[in-house]
Short mmCIF file of C-alpha atoms and ligand atoms in Angstrom, two decimals:
data_model
loop_
_atom_site.label_atom_id
_atom_site.label_comp_id
_atom_site.label_asym_id
_atom_site.label_seq_id
_atom_site.Cartn_x
_atom_site.Cartn_y
_atom_site.Cartn_z
CA MET A 282 96.26 147.46 111.71
CA THR A 283 92.81 146.03 110.93
CA VAL A 284 91.90 142.81 112.72
CA THR A 285 89.32 140.43 111.22
CA SER A 286 88.45 136.78 111.70
CA THR A 287 87.31 133.83 109.63
CA SER A 288 87.15 130.07 110.02
CA VAL A 289 89.76 129.19 107.38
CA ALA A 290 92.45 131.47 105.98
CA ILE A 291 93.34 130.19 102.52
CA ILE A 292 96.64 131.36 101.07
CA GLY A 293 96.71 131.22 97.26
CA ALA A 294 94.04 131.60 94.57
CA GLY A 295 95.16 128.73 92.35
CA PRO A 296 93.03 125.62 91.74
CA ALA A 297 93.71 124.25 95.26
CA GLY A 298 92.80 127.43 97.15
CA LEU A 299 89.77 128.33 95.05
CA VAL A 300 88.25 124.85 94.96
CA LEU A 301 88.77 124.58 98.72
CA ALA A 302 87.00 127.92 99.24
CA HIS A 303 83.99 126.63 97.26
CA LEU A 304 83.94 123.25 99.02
CA LEU A 305 83.96 125.02 102.40
CA ALA A 306 81.20 127.43 101.37
CA ALA A 307 79.09 124.42 100.35
CA ARG A 308 79.54 123.13 103.92
CA GLY A 309 78.59 126.49 105.44
CA ILE A 310 82.19 127.33 106.44
CA ASP A 311 83.44 130.87 105.87
CA SER A 312 86.93 131.54 104.57
CA VAL A 313 89.12 134.33 103.21
CA VAL A 314 91.37 133.73 100.18
CA LEU A 315 94.62 135.74 100.11
CA GLU A 316 96.37 135.94 96.74
CA ARG A 317 99.72 137.58 96.08
CA HIS A 318 99.02 138.53 92.45
CA ASP A 319 96.25 140.60 90.89
CA ARG A 320 93.13 139.05 89.42
CA ARG A 321 94.19 139.50 85.81
CA TYR A 322 97.48 137.72 86.40
CA VAL A 323 95.99 134.60 87.97
CA GLU A 324 93.22 134.45 85.37
CA HIS A 325 95.67 134.46 82.46
CA ARG A 326 98.40 132.11 83.71
CA VAL A 327 98.51 129.28 81.15
CA ARG A 328 99.37 125.96 82.78
CA ALA A 329 97.57 122.61 82.93
CA GLY A 330 94.59 121.68 80.79
CA VAL A 331 93.54 118.07 81.41
CA LEU A 332 90.77 117.46 83.93
CA GLU A 333 90.23 113.98 85.27
CA HIS A 334 86.70 112.63 85.35
CA PRO A 335 86.37 112.97 89.19
CA SER A 336 87.63 116.59 89.02
CA VAL A 337 84.94 117.45 86.46
CA GLU A 338 82.28 115.77 88.61
CA LEU A 339 83.41 117.76 91.65
CA LEU A 340 83.27 121.08 89.75
CA ARG A 341 79.75 120.15 88.57
CA GLN A 342 78.65 119.41 92.13
CA LEU A 343 79.97 122.84 93.13
CA GLY A 344 77.87 124.46 90.40
CA VAL A 345 80.86 126.01 88.64
CA ALA A 346 80.97 123.83 85.53
CA GLU A 347 78.48 125.56 83.25
CA ARG A 348 81.14 127.00 80.92
CA LEU A 349 83.33 123.92 81.35
CA ASP A 350 80.46 121.75 80.10
CA ARG A 351 79.85 124.14 77.21
CA GLU A 352 83.41 124.81 76.09
CA GLY A 353 85.48 121.92 77.49
CA LEU A 354 86.61 119.30 74.99
CA ALA A 355 85.60 115.77 76.00
CA HIS A 356 88.37 113.31 75.11
CA ARG A 357 87.52 109.64 75.01
CA GLY A 358 91.17 108.60 74.97
CA ILE A 359 94.76 109.42 74.01
CA GLU A 360 97.21 108.26 71.38
CA LEU A 361 100.71 106.94 71.97
CA ALA A 362 103.10 107.34 69.03
CA PHE A 363 106.37 105.45 68.64
CA GLU A 364 108.35 103.86 65.82
CA GLY A 365 106.45 106.06 63.33
CA ARG A 366 102.98 104.76 64.24
CA ARG A 367 100.09 105.96 66.41
CA HIS A 368 98.21 103.66 68.78
CA ARG A 369 94.91 104.73 70.33
CA LEU A 370 93.80 103.95 73.88
CA ASP A 371 90.03 104.37 74.23
CA PHE A 372 89.44 105.26 77.88
CA ASN A 373 85.66 105.03 77.57
CA GLU A 374 85.94 101.49 76.31
CA LEU A 375 88.61 100.52 78.84
CA VAL A 376 87.26 102.10 82.04
CA GLY A 377 83.98 103.78 81.13
CA HIS A 378 85.13 107.37 81.69
CA SER A 379 86.75 110.14 79.69
CA ILE A 380 88.79 113.26 80.44
CA THR A 381 88.03 116.89 79.64
CA VAL A 382 90.44 119.41 78.17
CA TYR A 383 89.78 122.88 79.60
CA GLY A 384 92.53 125.35 80.48
CA GLN A 385 93.48 125.77 84.11
CA GLN A 386 93.14 129.54 83.73
CA GLU A 387 89.54 129.07 82.58
CA ILE A 388 88.76 127.03 85.71
CA VAL A 389 90.38 129.73 87.82
CA LYS A 390 88.25 132.40 86.06
CA ASP A 391 85.05 130.41 86.69
CA LEU A 392 85.91 129.80 90.35
CA ILE A 393 86.78 133.45 91.00
CA ALA A 394 83.65 134.73 89.26
CA ALA A 395 81.38 132.37 91.22
CA ARG A 396 83.01 133.21 94.57
CA LEU A 397 82.83 136.96 94.04
CA ALA A 398 79.22 136.67 92.79
CA ALA A 399 78.36 134.93 96.07
CA GLY A 400 79.90 137.88 97.96
CA ASP A 401 82.72 135.78 99.44
CA PRO A 402 86.11 137.43 99.88
CA ILE A 403 89.26 137.11 97.80
CA VAL A 404 92.00 139.58 98.63
CA PHE A 405 94.16 140.07 95.53
CA GLU A 406 97.62 141.63 95.76
CA ALA A 407 98.00 140.51 99.37
CA ALA A 408 101.70 141.10 100.07
CA ASP A 409 104.07 139.95 102.81
CA VAL A 410 101.86 137.12 104.05
CA THR A 411 103.11 135.66 107.34
CA ILE A 412 101.66 132.82 109.39
CA SER A 413 101.99 132.55 113.17
CA ASP A 414 100.59 130.76 116.26
CA ILE A 415 100.01 127.48 114.38
CA ASP A 416 100.63 125.44 117.54
CA GLY A 417 97.48 126.82 119.16
CA PRO A 418 93.78 126.82 118.21
CA SER A 419 93.83 130.42 116.87
CA PRO A 420 96.51 130.86 114.22
CA VAL A 421 97.06 134.31 112.74
CA VAL A 422 97.84 135.41 109.21
CA ARG A 423 99.20 138.89 108.62
CA TYR A 424 99.39 140.57 105.24
CA VAL A 425 99.62 143.94 103.57
CA ALA A 426 96.93 145.13 101.17
CA ASP A 427 95.92 148.61 99.97
CA GLY A 428 98.87 150.06 101.87
CA ALA A 429 97.68 148.77 105.25
CA THR A 430 98.67 145.84 107.44
CA HIS A 431 95.90 143.35 108.22
CA GLN A 432 95.64 140.64 110.81
CA LEU A 433 93.38 137.69 110.05
CA ARG A 434 92.54 135.39 112.96
CA CYS A 435 91.23 131.95 112.06
CA ARG A 436 90.95 128.35 113.21
CA VAL A 437 92.87 126.73 110.39
CA VAL A 438 95.35 128.07 107.82
CA ALA A 439 95.30 126.29 104.45
CA GLY A 440 98.53 126.87 102.56
CA CYS A 441 97.53 126.52 98.91
CA ASP A 442 100.30 128.81 97.73
CA GLY A 443 102.05 126.62 95.19
CA PHE A 444 105.58 125.33 95.05
CA HIS A 445 107.23 128.71 95.73
CA GLY A 446 104.84 129.80 98.46
CA THR A 447 105.52 130.47 102.08
CA SER A 448 103.41 127.82 103.89
CA ARG A 449 105.67 124.82 103.32
CA GLU A 450 108.59 126.79 104.79
CA VAL A 451 106.57 127.57 107.93
CA LEU A 452 105.55 123.91 108.21
CA GLY A 453 109.16 122.81 107.69
CA SER A 454 110.36 125.06 110.52
CA ALA A 455 107.66 123.72 112.85
CA VAL A 456 108.47 120.09 112.05
CA PRO A 457 112.27 119.71 112.07
CA ASP A 458 112.07 115.99 111.22
CA HIS A 459 109.88 116.51 108.14
CA GLU A 460 110.66 114.43 105.08
CA VAL A 461 111.40 115.63 101.55
CA PHE A 462 111.36 113.25 98.59
CA ASP A 463 112.84 114.91 95.55
CA ARG A 464 113.83 113.87 92.03
CA ASP A 465 115.03 116.10 89.20
CA TYR A 466 114.98 115.06 85.56
CA PRO A 467 117.67 115.98 83.04
CA PHE A 468 115.09 117.67 80.81
CA GLY A 469 112.18 120.09 80.80
CA TRP A 470 109.20 120.84 78.57
CA LEU A 471 109.22 123.68 76.11
CA GLY A 472 105.52 124.52 75.77
CA ILE A 473 103.81 126.76 73.23
CA LEU A 474 100.26 127.94 72.77
CA ALA A 475 99.58 128.49 69.06
CA GLU A 476 96.74 129.94 67.03
CA ALA A 477 96.41 126.84 64.87
CA ALA A 478 93.29 124.69 64.63
CA PRO A 479 93.87 121.14 65.91
CA THR A 480 93.89 118.46 63.22
CA ILE A 481 92.91 115.67 65.60
CA ASP A 482 90.52 115.44 68.58
CA GLU A 483 92.81 113.81 71.14
CA LEU A 484 96.27 114.18 72.68
CA ILE A 485 99.25 112.46 71.07
CA TYR A 486 102.15 111.45 73.32
CA SER A 487 105.11 110.84 71.06
CA ASN A 488 108.25 108.92 71.96
CA HIS A 489 110.77 109.98 69.31
CA GLU A 490 114.53 109.42 68.97
CA ASN A 491 115.03 113.21 69.31
CA GLY A 492 113.00 113.27 72.50
CA PHE A 493 109.39 113.42 73.67
CA ALA A 494 106.73 115.62 72.06
CA LEU A 495 103.08 116.18 73.02
CA TYR A 496 100.33 117.34 70.72
CA SER A 497 97.37 118.81 72.57
CA MET A 498 94.75 121.48 72.19
CA ARG A 499 92.87 124.02 74.28
CA SER A 500 89.97 124.88 71.96
CA PRO A 501 88.83 124.32 68.35
CA LYS A 502 91.24 127.12 67.33
CA ILE A 503 94.19 126.78 69.71
CA THR A 504 96.81 124.05 69.98
CA ARG A 505 99.17 123.46 72.91
CA LEU A 506 102.37 121.71 71.95
CA TYR A 507 105.34 120.55 73.97
CA LEU A 508 108.90 119.45 73.24
CA GLN A 509 111.32 117.72 75.57
CA VAL A 510 114.42 119.96 75.84
CA PRO A 511 117.54 119.79 78.04
CA ALA A 512 116.92 121.04 81.60
CA ASP A 513 119.19 124.08 81.18
CA GLU A 514 117.77 125.15 77.79
CA ARG A 515 117.06 128.87 77.26
CA ILE A 516 113.80 129.85 75.58
CA GLU A 517 115.65 132.65 73.71
CA ASP A 518 117.53 129.95 71.78
CA TRP A 519 114.28 128.63 70.29
CA SER A 520 113.05 130.70 67.34
CA ASP A 521 109.56 130.03 65.94
CA ASP A 522 111.16 128.22 63.00
CA ARG A 523 113.24 125.99 65.25
CA ILE A 524 110.20 125.08 67.39
CA TRP A 525 108.01 124.19 64.40
CA SER A 526 110.82 122.32 62.67
CA GLU A 527 111.46 120.16 65.75
CA LEU A 528 107.73 119.49 66.15
CA GLU A 529 107.62 118.54 62.45
CA THR A 530 110.38 116.02 63.14
CA ARG A 531 108.92 114.45 66.27
CA LEU A 532 105.15 114.42 65.71
CA PRO A 533 104.13 113.31 62.21
CA THR A 534 103.64 109.56 61.79
CA GLY A 535 103.76 107.22 58.80
CA ASP A 536 99.96 106.97 58.80
CA GLY A 537 99.65 110.55 57.57
CA PHE A 538 99.23 112.60 60.77
CA THR A 539 100.16 116.24 60.18
CA PHE A 540 99.29 119.41 62.06
CA ASN A 541 98.69 123.11 61.45
CA THR A 542 101.16 125.79 62.38
CA GLY A 543 100.27 129.39 63.28
CA PRO A 544 101.26 132.41 65.36
CA ILE A 545 102.77 131.41 68.72
CA LEU A 546 100.80 133.17 71.46
CA GLU A 547 102.79 132.00 74.49
CA ARG A 548 105.99 130.05 75.10
CA GLY A 549 107.98 128.89 78.10
CA ILE A 550 110.16 126.14 79.50
CA THR A 551 109.03 124.24 82.59
CA ALA A 552 111.44 122.15 84.64
CA MET A 553 110.44 118.57 85.41
CA ARG A 554 110.45 117.47 89.00
CA SER A 555 108.99 114.90 91.37
CA PHE A 556 108.68 116.27 94.91
CA VAL A 557 106.78 115.30 98.06
CA PHE A 558 106.87 117.03 101.44
CA ALA A 559 105.60 115.24 104.54
CA PRO A 560 103.80 115.85 106.80
CA MET A 561 101.21 118.02 105.11
CA ARG A 562 99.94 119.37 108.43
CA TRP A 563 101.22 120.64 111.74
CA GLY A 564 98.98 122.14 114.43
CA SER A 565 96.49 124.41 112.67
CA LEU A 566 98.43 124.69 109.40
CA VAL A 567 97.77 122.38 106.44
CA ILE A 568 99.28 122.54 102.96
CA ALA A 569 97.67 121.33 99.73
CA GLY A 570 98.43 121.07 96.02
CA ASP A 571 101.78 122.18 94.61
CA ALA A 572 102.71 123.58 98.03
CA ALA A 573 103.09 119.95 99.14
CA HIS A 574 104.01 118.06 95.99
CA ILE A 575 105.06 118.41 92.37
CA VAL A 576 104.76 115.82 89.61
CA PRO A 577 106.23 115.88 86.13
CA PRO A 578 103.37 116.93 83.81
CA THR A 579 103.45 113.77 81.65
CA GLY A 580 100.57 112.16 83.54
CA ALA A 581 98.50 115.41 83.60
CA LYS A 582 98.15 115.07 87.36
CA GLY A 583 99.33 118.37 88.96
CA MET A 584 96.06 120.30 88.95
CA ASN A 585 93.96 117.18 89.56
CA LEU A 586 96.05 116.25 92.56
CA ALA A 587 95.60 119.76 93.97
CA ILE A 588 91.83 119.32 93.63
CA ALA A 589 92.01 115.84 95.21
CA ASP A 590 93.90 117.18 98.27
CA VAL A 591 91.30 119.81 98.99
CA ALA A 592 88.44 117.34 98.49
CA VAL A 593 89.93 115.37 101.41
CA LEU A 594 90.65 118.55 103.37
CA ALA A 595 87.12 119.96 103.02
CA ASP A 596 85.58 116.85 104.60
CA ILE A 597 88.07 117.02 107.45
CA LEU A 598 87.48 120.74 108.01
CA ASP A 599 83.75 120.05 108.07
CA ASP A 600 84.40 117.85 111.13
CA VAL A 601 86.86 120.32 112.65
CA ILE A 602 84.83 123.51 112.21
CA ASN A 603 81.25 122.28 112.26
CA ARG A 604 81.59 119.50 114.83
CA GLY A 605 84.59 120.63 116.89
CA ARG A 606 86.57 117.48 116.13
CA HIS A 607 90.02 119.05 115.80
CA GLU A 608 91.71 115.65 116.07
CA GLN A 609 90.39 114.83 112.57
CA LEU A 610 93.27 116.92 111.20
CA ASP A 611 95.56 114.07 112.31
CA ASP A 612 94.25 112.00 109.37
CA TYR A 613 94.95 114.60 106.68
CA THR A 614 98.54 113.72 105.75
CA SER A 615 98.05 109.98 105.47
CA ALA A 616 94.76 110.33 103.56
CA CYS A 617 96.39 112.62 100.97
CA LEU A 618 99.72 110.88 100.64
CA ARG A 619 98.20 107.61 99.45
CA ARG A 620 96.90 109.32 96.33
CA VAL A 621 99.96 111.57 96.04
CA TRP A 622 102.25 108.54 95.81
CA ARG A 623 99.93 106.78 93.35
CA CYS A 624 100.09 109.87 91.12
CA GLN A 625 103.83 110.24 91.69
CA HIS A 626 104.34 106.72 90.47
CA PHE A 627 102.06 107.15 87.45
CA SER A 628 103.69 110.46 86.46
CA TRP A 629 107.20 109.04 86.89
CA TRP A 630 106.23 105.91 84.92
CA MET A 631 104.72 107.87 82.00
CA THR A 632 107.77 110.16 82.00
CA SER A 633 110.17 107.20 82.02
CA MET A 634 108.32 105.46 79.20
CA LEU A 635 108.07 108.46 76.89
CA HIS A 636 111.20 110.62 77.26
CA ARG A 637 114.70 110.20 75.99
CA PHE A 638 117.08 109.98 78.94
CA ASP A 639 120.42 109.08 77.39
CA ASP A 640 121.93 106.98 74.62
CA ASP A 641 121.61 103.72 76.54
CA PRO A 642 120.26 101.15 74.02
CA PHE A 643 119.11 98.89 76.87
CA ARG A 644 116.83 101.60 78.28
CA ARG A 645 115.53 102.35 74.77
CA GLN A 646 114.52 98.73 74.22
CA LEU A 647 112.80 98.64 77.61
CA GLN A 648 110.79 101.74 76.66
CA LEU A 649 109.71 100.27 73.35
CA SER A 650 108.76 97.00 75.03
CA GLU A 651 106.64 98.89 77.58
CA LEU A 652 104.96 100.93 74.84
CA ARG A 653 104.17 97.80 72.85
CA LEU A 654 102.69 96.24 75.99
CA VAL A 655 100.36 99.14 76.87
CA THR A 656 99.18 99.39 73.27
CA SER A 657 98.56 95.65 72.80
CA SER A 658 97.52 94.26 76.19
CA THR A 659 94.04 95.20 77.43
CA ALA A 660 95.18 94.67 81.03
CA ALA A 661 98.13 97.06 80.66
CA ALA A 662 96.06 99.62 78.73
CA THR A 663 93.32 99.47 81.38
CA SER A 664 95.83 100.23 84.11
CA LEU A 665 97.07 103.32 82.22
CA ALA A 666 93.48 104.41 81.49
CA GLU A 667 92.36 103.96 85.11
CA ASN A 668 95.18 106.15 86.39
CA TYR A 669 94.84 108.74 83.61
CA VAL A 670 91.08 109.37 83.92
CA GLY A 671 91.50 109.61 87.69
CA LEU A 672 90.78 107.51 90.73
CA ALA A 673 87.75 108.28 92.92
CA LEU A 674 88.06 111.30 95.19
CA GLY A 675 87.90 111.50 98.98
CA GLU A 676 86.85 108.72 101.31
CA SER A 677 86.19 106.08 98.65
CA PHE A 678 89.81 106.36 97.40
CA VAL A 679 91.16 106.15 100.94
CA ARG A 680 89.01 103.06 101.66
CA SER A 681 89.97 101.28 98.43
CA HIS A 682 93.70 101.97 98.94
CA ALA A 683 93.88 101.27 102.68
C1 FAD B 743 104.79 126.88 84.53
C2 FAD B 743 103.91 125.71 84.85
C3 FAD B 743 103.35 124.96 83.83
C4 FAD B 743 102.54 123.86 84.13
N1 FAD B 743 102.04 123.12 83.12
C5 FAD B 743 101.32 122.01 83.40
C6 FAD B 743 100.82 121.22 82.37
O1 FAD B 743 101.04 121.49 81.20
N2 FAD B 743 100.11 120.11 82.71
C7 FAD B 743 99.86 119.78 84.03
O2 FAD B 743 99.19 118.78 84.30
N3 FAD B 743 100.30 120.54 85.02
C8 FAD B 743 101.02 121.64 84.74
N4 FAD B 743 101.49 122.40 85.76
C9 FAD B 743 101.11 122.02 87.13
C10 FAD B 743 99.76 122.63 87.57
O3 FAD B 743 99.57 123.86 86.94
C11 FAD B 743 99.82 122.75 89.08
O4 FAD B 743 99.90 121.46 89.62
C12 FAD B 743 98.59 123.49 89.67
O5 FAD B 743 98.66 124.86 89.33
C13 FAD B 743 98.56 123.34 91.19
O6 FAD B 743 97.60 124.18 91.73
P1 FAD B 743 97.85 124.89 93.14
O7 FAD B 743 96.61 125.64 93.43
O8 FAD B 743 98.33 123.90 94.12
O9 FAD B 743 99.08 125.89 92.92
P2 FAD B 743 99.19 127.17 92.01
O10 FAD B 743 98.36 127.04 90.80
O11 FAD B 743 100.65 127.43 91.86
O12 FAD B 743 98.54 128.33 92.88
C14 FAD B 743 99.19 128.90 94.00
C15 FAD B 743 98.72 130.32 94.18
O13 FAD B 743 99.29 130.86 95.37
C16 FAD B 743 99.74 132.16 95.13
N5 FAD B 743 100.80 132.47 96.10
C17 FAD B 743 102.06 131.98 96.15
N6 FAD B 743 102.71 132.47 97.19
C18 FAD B 743 101.86 133.29 97.84
C19 FAD B 743 101.96 134.09 99.00
N7 FAD B 743 103.09 134.15 99.73
N8 FAD B 743 100.89 134.81 99.38
C20 FAD B 743 99.73 134.75 98.67
N9 FAD B 743 99.58 134.01 97.56
C21 FAD B 743 100.63 133.29 97.15
C22 FAD B 743 100.23 132.12 93.69
O14 FAD B 743 100.30 133.41 93.11
C23 FAD B 743 99.18 131.23 93.05
O15 FAD B 743 98.10 131.97 92.55
C24 FAD B 743 102.29 123.50 85.49
C25 FAD B 743 102.84 124.27 86.50
C26 FAD B 743 103.66 125.35 86.21
C27 FAD B 743 104.27 126.14 87.34
#
């Protein structure tokens, strides 16, 4: 067995783990990233695509936004469609900021390339990761790579291993009275990536009698489209024709909006869930991103929330590693959960307003009333815009939401 050491062992090379690794490097803190999959797999996993304004600013500060600034699509707002009409919310006008559309896998590629170029370690295909000794000051992570078992000694383990990772389980065993907040939805999103040039510059969130649909794009040639489908739907039951026909039903509006079709490059169904695990830290183990919480994708918060967690964590680890103030870890859970619950509420609210839940006419009228309010009242639109473009990261968010 080889034995090595580092300051922070980061499990998972998703947005949370990779951004954390860069934030730590910027503070002079060494880390090792352990990733279960190979590089190609993580660089081609199509998931989120909306970056909040503070996330973009953070990536710029880290010096990894050159391609993002070149290829990312700046969106000044979004459109909400209901009752056959589109209504535009101009975020720039409402709150002075915009969002950027840039695929999560592109961010992951940029972060990996920059880290490897700096000579900092990422171990791909790290199997059988186990975490031990988290009650003491020297936790240990063991893993198998290149046919050998490795032992990594560190001061803090950051579990950034997503919803199905191993860290939350370890934390749960260490804290028997942990809390889990969980909500399933009776539907999921069928998402496709299509080679079809977008016909509009911004996202359209459509509340239709047949269910929700989202029109979005990833580049000037690629559209990303979503349909609300029942939670137990099978992707095999959706032919190309059926997908396009349902999109044709739910998306076009009376004011002439139409869209291009084209070869479907990727397809999949994602379940919708709201989930929060607390605490997010025990001893020398912290969890961040999807490892700690899941939001339904309607508010475009998942990846941004992962970045927000590690922005808080990096400042705390600066105190812990560089100044020996281990007690600062005590603040991590409460600092993160304030934002997590704000985003949970926003994601749940957007989901509730835009999806079809059942045939209840009362609920339908409430949805329409809410949609009319956010598209006619500047105060209501500003609230949506403020949450959508993203609240300030780190200390300033904690202070303003104390
Ligand atoms: C299928 C899918 C589609 C999504 N679509 C959208 C969307 O359209 N819009 C949106 O806003 N959000 C979407 N999300 C949410 C968004 O992608 C996540 O919130 C974001 O990826 C969170 O980043 P993360 O780094 O916390 O976790 P992840 O991106 O999941 O990264 C975790 C990493 O840890 C690795 N890992 C796991 N277990 C281990 C282990 N034992 N050892 C080592 N490594 C391990 C994984 O391989 C992975 O690379 C989607 C999520 C999924 C799963």
